[in-house]
PDB file of C-alpha atoms in Angstrom:
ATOM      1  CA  UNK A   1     150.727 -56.364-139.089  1.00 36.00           C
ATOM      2  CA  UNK A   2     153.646 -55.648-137.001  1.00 36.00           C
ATOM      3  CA  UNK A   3     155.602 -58.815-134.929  1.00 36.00           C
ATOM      4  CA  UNK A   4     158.588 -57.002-132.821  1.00 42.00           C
ATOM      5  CA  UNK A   5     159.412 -54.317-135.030  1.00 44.00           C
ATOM      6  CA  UNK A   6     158.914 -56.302-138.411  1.00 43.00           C
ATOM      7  CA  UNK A   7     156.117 -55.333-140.381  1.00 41.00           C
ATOM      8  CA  UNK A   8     155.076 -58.587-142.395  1.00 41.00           C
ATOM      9  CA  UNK A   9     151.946 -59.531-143.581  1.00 39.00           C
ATOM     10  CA  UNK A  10     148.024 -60.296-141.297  1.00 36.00           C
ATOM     11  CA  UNK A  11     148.795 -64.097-140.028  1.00 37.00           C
ATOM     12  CA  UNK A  12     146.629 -65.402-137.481  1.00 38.00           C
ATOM     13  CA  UNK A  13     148.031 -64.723-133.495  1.00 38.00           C
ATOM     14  CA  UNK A  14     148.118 -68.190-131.202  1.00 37.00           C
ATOM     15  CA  UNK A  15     145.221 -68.970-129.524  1.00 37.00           C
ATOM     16  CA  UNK A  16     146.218 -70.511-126.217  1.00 37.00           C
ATOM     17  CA  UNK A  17     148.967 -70.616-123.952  1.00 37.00           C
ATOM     18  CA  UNK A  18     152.284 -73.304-124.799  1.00 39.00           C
ATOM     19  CA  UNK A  19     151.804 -76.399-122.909  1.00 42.00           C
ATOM     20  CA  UNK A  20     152.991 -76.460-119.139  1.00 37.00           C
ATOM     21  CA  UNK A  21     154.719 -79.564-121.146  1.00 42.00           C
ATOM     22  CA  UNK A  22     157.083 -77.485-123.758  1.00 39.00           C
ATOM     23  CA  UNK A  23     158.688 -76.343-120.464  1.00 37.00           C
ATOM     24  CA  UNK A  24     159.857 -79.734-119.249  1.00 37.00           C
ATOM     25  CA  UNK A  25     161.037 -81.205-121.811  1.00 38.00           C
ATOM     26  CA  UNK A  26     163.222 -78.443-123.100  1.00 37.00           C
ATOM     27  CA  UNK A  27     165.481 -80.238-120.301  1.00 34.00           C
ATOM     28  CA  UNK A  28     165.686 -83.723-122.193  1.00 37.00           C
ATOM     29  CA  UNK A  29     168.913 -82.722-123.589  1.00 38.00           C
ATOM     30  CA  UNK A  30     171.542 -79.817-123.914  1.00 38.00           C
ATOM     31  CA  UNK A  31     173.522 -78.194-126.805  1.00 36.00           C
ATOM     32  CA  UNK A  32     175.816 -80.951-127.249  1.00 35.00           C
ATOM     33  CA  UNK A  33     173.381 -82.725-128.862  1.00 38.00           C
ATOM     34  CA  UNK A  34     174.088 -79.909-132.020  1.00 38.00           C
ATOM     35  CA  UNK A  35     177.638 -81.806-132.367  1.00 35.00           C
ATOM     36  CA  UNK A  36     175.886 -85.250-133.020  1.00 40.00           C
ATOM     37  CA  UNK A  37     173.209 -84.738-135.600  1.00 42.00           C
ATOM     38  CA  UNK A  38     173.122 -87.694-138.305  1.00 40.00           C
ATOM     39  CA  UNK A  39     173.347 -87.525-141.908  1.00 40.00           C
ATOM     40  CA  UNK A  40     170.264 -88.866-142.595  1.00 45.00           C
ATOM     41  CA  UNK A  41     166.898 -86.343-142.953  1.00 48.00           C
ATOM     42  CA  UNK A  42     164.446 -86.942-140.015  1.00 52.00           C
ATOM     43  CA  UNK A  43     161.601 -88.858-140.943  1.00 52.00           C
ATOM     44  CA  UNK A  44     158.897 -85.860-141.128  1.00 56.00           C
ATOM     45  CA  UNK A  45     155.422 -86.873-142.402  1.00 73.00           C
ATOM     46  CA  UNK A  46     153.040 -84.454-142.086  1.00 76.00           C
ATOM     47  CA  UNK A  47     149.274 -86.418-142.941  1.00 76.00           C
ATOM     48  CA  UNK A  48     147.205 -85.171-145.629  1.00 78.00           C
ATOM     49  CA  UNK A  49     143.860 -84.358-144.098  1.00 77.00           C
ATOM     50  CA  UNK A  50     140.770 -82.245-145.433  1.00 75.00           C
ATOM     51  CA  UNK A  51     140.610 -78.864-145.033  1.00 82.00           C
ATOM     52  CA  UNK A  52     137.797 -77.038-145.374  1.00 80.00           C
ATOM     53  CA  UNK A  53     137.606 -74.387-147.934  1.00 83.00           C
ATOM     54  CA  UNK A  54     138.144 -71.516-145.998  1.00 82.00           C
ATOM     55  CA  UNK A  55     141.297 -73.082-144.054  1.00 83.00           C
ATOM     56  CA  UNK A  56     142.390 -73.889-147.755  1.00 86.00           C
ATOM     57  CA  UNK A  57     141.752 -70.390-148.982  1.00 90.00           C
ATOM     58  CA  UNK A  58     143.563 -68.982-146.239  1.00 87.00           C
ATOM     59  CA  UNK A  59     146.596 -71.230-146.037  1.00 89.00           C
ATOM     60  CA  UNK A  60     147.095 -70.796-150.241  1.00 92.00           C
ATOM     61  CA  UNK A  61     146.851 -66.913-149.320  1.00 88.00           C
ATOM     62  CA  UNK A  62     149.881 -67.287-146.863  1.00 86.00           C
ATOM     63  CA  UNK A  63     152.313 -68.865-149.253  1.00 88.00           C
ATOM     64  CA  UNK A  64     151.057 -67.118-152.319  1.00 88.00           C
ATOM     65  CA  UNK A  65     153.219 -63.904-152.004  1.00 77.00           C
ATOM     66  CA  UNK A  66     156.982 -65.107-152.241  1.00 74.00           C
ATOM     67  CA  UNK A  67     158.506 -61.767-153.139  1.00 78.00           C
ATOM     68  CA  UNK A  68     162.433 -61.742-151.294  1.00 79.00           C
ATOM     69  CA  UNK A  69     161.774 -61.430-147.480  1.00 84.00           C
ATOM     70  CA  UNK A  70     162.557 -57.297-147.108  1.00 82.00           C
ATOM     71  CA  UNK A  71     162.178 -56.585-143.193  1.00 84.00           C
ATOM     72  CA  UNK A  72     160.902 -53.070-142.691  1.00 85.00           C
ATOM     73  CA  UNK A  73     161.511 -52.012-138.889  1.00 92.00           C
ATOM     74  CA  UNK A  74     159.060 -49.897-136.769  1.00 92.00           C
ATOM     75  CA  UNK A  75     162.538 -48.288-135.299  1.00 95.00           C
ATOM     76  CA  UNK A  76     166.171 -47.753-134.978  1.00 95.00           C
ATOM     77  CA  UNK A  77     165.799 -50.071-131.839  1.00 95.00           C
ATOM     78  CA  UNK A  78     164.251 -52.708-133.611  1.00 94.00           C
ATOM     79  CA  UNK A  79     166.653 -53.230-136.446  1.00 95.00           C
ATOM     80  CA  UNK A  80     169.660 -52.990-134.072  1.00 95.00           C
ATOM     81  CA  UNK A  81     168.276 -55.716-132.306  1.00 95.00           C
ATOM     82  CA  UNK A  82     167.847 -57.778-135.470  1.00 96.00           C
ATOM     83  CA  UNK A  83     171.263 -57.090-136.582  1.00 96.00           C
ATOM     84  CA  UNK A  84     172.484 -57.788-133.186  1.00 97.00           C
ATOM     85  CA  UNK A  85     170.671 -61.513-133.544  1.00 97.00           C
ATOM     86  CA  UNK A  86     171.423 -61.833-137.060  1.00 97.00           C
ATOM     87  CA  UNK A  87     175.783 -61.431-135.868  1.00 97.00           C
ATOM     88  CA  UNK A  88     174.975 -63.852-132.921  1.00 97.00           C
ATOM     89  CA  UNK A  89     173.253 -66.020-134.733  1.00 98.00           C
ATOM     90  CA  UNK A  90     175.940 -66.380-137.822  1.00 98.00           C
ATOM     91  CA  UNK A  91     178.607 -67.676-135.964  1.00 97.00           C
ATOM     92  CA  UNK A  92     176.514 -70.481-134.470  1.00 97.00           C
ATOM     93  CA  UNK A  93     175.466 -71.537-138.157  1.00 98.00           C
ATOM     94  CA  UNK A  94     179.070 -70.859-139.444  1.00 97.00           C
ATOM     95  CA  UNK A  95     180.495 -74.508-139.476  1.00 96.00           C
ATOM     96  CA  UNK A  96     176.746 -75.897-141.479  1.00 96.00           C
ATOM     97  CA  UNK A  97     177.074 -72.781-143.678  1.00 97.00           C
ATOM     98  CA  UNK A  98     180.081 -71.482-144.507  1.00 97.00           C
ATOM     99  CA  UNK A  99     179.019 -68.802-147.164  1.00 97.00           C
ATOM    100  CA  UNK A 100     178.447 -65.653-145.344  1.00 97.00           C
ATOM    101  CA  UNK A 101     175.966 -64.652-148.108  1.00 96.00           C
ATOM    102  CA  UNK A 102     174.052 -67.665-147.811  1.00 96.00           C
ATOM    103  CA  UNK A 103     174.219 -67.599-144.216  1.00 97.00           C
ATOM    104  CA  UNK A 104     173.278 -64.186-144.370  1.00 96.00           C
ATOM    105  CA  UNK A 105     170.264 -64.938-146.841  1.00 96.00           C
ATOM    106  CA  UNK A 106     169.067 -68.195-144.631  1.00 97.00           C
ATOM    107  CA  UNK A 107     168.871 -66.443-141.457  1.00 97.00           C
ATOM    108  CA  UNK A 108     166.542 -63.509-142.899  1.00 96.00           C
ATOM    109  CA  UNK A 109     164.051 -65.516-144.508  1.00 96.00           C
ATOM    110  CA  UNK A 110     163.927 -68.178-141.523  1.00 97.00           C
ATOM    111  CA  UNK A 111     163.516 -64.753-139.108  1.00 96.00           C
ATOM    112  CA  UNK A 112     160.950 -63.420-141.536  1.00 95.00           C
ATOM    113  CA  UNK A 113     159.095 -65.890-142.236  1.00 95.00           C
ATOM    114  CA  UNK A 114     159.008 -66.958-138.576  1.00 96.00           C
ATOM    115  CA  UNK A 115     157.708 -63.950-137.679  1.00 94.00           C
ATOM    116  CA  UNK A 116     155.256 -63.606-139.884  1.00 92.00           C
ATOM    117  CA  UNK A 117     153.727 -66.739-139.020  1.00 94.00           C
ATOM    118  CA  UNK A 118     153.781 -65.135-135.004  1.00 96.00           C
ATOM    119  CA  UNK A 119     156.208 -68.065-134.303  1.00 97.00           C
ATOM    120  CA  UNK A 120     159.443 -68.354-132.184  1.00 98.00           C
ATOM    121  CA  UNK A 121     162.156 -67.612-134.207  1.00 98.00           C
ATOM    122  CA  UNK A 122     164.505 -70.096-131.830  1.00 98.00           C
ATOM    123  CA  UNK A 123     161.674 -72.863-132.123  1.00 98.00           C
ATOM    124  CA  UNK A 124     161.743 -72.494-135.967  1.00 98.00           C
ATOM    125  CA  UNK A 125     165.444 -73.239-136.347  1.00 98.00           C
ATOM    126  CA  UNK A 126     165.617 -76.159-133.585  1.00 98.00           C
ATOM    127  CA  UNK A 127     162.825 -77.614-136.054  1.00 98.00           C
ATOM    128  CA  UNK A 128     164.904 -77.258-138.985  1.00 98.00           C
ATOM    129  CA  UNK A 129     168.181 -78.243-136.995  1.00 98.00           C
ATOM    130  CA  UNK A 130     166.186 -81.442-136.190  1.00 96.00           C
ATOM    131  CA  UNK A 131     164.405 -82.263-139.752  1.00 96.00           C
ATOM    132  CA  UNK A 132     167.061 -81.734-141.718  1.00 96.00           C
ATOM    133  CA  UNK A 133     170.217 -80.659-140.492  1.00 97.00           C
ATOM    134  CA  UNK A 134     170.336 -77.502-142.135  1.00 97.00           C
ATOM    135  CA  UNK A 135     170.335 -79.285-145.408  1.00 97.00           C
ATOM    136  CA  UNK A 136     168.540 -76.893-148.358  1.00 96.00           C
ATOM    137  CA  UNK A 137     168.085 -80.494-150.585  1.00 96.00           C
ATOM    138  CA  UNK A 138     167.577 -83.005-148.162  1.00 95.00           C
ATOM    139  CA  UNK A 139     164.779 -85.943-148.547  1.00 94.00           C
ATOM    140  CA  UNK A 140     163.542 -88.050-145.798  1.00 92.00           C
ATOM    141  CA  UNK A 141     162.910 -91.846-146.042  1.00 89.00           C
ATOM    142  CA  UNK A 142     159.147 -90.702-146.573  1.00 89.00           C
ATOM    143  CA  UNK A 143     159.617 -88.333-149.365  1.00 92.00           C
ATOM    144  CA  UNK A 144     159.566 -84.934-147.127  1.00 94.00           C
ATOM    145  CA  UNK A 145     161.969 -82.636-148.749  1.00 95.00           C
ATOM    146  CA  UNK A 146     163.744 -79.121-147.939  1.00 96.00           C
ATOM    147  CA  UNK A 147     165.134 -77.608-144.622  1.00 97.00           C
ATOM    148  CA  UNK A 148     161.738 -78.071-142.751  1.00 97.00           C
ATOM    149  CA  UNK A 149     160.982 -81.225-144.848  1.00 96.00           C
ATOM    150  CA  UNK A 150     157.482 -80.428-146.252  1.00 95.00           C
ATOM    151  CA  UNK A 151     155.955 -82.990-147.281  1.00 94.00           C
ATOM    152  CA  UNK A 152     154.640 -83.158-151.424  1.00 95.00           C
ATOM    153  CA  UNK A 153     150.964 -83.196-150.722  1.00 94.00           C
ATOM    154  CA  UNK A 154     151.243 -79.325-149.664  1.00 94.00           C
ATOM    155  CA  UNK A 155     151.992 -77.965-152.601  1.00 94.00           C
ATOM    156  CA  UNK A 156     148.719 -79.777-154.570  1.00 93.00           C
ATOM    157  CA  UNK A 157     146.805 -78.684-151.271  1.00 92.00           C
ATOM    158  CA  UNK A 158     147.826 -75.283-151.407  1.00 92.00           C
ATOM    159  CA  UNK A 159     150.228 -74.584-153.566  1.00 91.00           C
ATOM    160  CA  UNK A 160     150.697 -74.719-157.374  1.00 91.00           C
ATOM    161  CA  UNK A 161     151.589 -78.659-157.621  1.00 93.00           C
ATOM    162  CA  UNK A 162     155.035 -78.425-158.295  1.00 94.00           C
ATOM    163  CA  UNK A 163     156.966 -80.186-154.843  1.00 94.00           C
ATOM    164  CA  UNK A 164     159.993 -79.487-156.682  1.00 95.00           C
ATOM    165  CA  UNK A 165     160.000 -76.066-155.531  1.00 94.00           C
ATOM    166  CA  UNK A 166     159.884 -77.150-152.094  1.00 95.00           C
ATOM    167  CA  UNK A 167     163.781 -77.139-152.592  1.00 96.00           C
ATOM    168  CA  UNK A 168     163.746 -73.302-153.022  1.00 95.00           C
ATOM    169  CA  UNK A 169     164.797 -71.962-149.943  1.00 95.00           C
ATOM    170  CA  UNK A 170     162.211 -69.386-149.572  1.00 95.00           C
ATOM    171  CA  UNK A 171     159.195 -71.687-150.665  1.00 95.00           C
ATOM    172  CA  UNK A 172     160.310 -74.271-148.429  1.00 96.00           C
ATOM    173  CA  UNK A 173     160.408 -72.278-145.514  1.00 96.00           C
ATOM    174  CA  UNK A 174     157.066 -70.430-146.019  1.00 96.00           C
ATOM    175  CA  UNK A 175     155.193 -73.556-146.535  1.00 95.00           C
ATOM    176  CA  UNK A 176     157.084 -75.153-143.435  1.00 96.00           C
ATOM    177  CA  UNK A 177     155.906 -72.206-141.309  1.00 96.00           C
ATOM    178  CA  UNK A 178     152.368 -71.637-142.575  1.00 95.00           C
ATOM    179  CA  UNK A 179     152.194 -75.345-142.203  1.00 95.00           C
ATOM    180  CA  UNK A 180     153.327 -75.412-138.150  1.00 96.00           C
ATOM    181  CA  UNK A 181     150.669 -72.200-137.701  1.00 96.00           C
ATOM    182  CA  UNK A 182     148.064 -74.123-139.206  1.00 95.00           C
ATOM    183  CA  UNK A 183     148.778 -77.078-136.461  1.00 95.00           C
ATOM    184  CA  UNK A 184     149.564 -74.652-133.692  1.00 96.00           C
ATOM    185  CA  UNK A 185     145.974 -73.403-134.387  1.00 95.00           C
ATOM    186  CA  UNK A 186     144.412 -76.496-134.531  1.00 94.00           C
ATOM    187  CA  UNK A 187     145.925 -77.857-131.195  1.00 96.00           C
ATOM    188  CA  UNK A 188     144.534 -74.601-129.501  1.00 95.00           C
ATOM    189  CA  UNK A 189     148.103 -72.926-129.201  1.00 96.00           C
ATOM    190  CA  UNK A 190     149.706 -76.504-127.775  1.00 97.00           C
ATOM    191  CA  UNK A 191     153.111 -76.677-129.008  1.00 97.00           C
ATOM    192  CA  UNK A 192     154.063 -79.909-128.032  1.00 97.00           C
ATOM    193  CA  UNK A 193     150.844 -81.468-129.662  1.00 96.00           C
ATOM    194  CA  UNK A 194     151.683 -78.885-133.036  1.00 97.00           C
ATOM    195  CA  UNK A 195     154.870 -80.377-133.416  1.00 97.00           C
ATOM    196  CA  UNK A 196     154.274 -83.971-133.242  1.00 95.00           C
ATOM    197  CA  UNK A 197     151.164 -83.438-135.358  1.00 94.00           C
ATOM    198  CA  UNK A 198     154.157 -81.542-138.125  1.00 95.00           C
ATOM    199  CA  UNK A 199     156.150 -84.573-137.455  1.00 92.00           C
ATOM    200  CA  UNK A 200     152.953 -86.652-138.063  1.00 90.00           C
ATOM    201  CA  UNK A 201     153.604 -88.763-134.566  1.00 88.00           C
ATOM    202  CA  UNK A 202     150.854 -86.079-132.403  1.00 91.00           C
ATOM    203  CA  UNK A 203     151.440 -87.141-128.847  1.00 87.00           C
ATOM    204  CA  UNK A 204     154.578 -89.199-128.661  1.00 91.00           C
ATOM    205  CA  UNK A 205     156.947 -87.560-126.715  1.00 92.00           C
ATOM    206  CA  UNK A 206     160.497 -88.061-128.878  1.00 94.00           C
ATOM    207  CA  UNK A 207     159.978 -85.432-131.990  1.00 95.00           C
ATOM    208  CA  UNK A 208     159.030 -82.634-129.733  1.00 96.00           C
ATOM    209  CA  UNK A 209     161.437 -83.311-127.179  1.00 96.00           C
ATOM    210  CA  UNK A 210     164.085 -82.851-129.852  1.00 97.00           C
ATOM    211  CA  UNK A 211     162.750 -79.867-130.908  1.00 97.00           C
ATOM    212  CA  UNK A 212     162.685 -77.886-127.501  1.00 98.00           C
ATOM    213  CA  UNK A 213     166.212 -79.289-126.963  1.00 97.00           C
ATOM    214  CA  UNK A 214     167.341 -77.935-130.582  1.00 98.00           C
ATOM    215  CA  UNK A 215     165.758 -74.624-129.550  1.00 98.00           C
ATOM    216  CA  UNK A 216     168.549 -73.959-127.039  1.00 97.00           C
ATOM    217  CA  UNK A 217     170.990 -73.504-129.225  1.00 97.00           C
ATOM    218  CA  UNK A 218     169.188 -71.154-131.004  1.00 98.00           C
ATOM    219  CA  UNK A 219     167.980 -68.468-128.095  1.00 97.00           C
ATOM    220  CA  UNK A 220     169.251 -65.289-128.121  1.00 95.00           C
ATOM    221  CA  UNK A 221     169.755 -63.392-124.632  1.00 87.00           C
ATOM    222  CA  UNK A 222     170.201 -59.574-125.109  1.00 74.00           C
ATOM    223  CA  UNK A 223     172.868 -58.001-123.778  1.00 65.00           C
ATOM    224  CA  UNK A 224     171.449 -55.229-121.611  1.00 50.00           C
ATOM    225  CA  UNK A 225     173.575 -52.451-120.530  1.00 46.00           C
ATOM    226  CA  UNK A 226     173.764 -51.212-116.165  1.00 45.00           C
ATOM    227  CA  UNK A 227     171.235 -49.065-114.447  1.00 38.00           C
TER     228      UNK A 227
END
């Protein structure tokens, strides 16, 4: 399946529309909330539910293949463009992540495996800026752990049963993906009501409102050159 130019593997597309309410409360607060962030992990905690067998099946088919994230573009076009956000987006992380290799390395996978999942790349990192800081081995008070702090019932649920590879960087953000499409499903394609289910507080207004304020600092506007 091909997302804008990356061809990644079949993921199920959204099934409805964002809420009218992702919209207003990407207003709540502005970039320099990125200059403020505390120490501490955000509390994530995702609830164990059931899942039937073929939601199971599916979701332990999405994080099974963990081979290095290799983008393969449908054109020139498109991997300019990603190379253009992958430049942009560098210097923004370049204070949390000095490294430019690691930089480099976090950006793909968090761009591939957002895709992938037929999620918004922007929306993906103003999750992780807001669970964890951009922390690879952080832990919340709950026991979520990793940059989108996945919580350790995943990995017996549909993983292997080892949460210690939750801190790989790749695992983590797979699961942490495959996780928020599984909600986004579930909530009909309602964002607001997929995040605060991920943050395990579905229909309070605070996690998601973080999240869409997060996101800002994460768009990227294309330059586009005059008629």
């Amino acid at each position: 399946m091909t997302f804008e130019g990356i061809e990644t593997a079949a993921v199920p597309a959204p099934r409805g529309a964002l809420s009218r309410r992702a919209c207003l409360t990407s207003l709540a607060a502005g970039p320099a909330a990125w200059l403020g962030l505390p120490a501490a992990a955000h509390a994530s905690s995702q609830l164990e539910e059931p899942l039937i067998d073929s939601v199971r099946s599916a979701l332990s088919s999405a994080v099974a293949d963990l081979a290095p994230p290799e983008p393969l573009f449908a054109s020139t076009e498109a991997r300019l463009l990603y190379l253009r956000w992958l430049g942009t987006m560098s210097e923004r992380l370049r204070s949390r992540k000095p490294d430019w290799e690691v930089r480099r390395d976090f950006l793909q996978t968090v761009w591939y495996e957002a895709k992938r999942a037929g999620l918004d790349v922007s929306m993906v990192m103003g999750l992780i800026q807001v669970e964890s800081a951009f922390r690879k081995f952080a832990v919340s008070s709950v026991g979520a752990r990793g940059y989108m702090q996945v919580m350790p019932f995943w990995t017996r649920v549909i993983g292997d049963g080892d949460p210690a590879k939750l801190f790989h960087m790749q695992t983590n953000l797979r699961f942490g993906c495959v996780i928020l499409r599984h909600y986004l499903d579930r909530e009909q394609g309602d964002l607001y009501l997929a995040l605060g289910r991920y943050n395990g507080s579905r229909g309070r207004a605070p996690y998601p409102n973080a999240v869409f304020a997060a996101q800002r600092n994460w768009f990227f506007q294309e330059r586009t050159s005059a008629a």
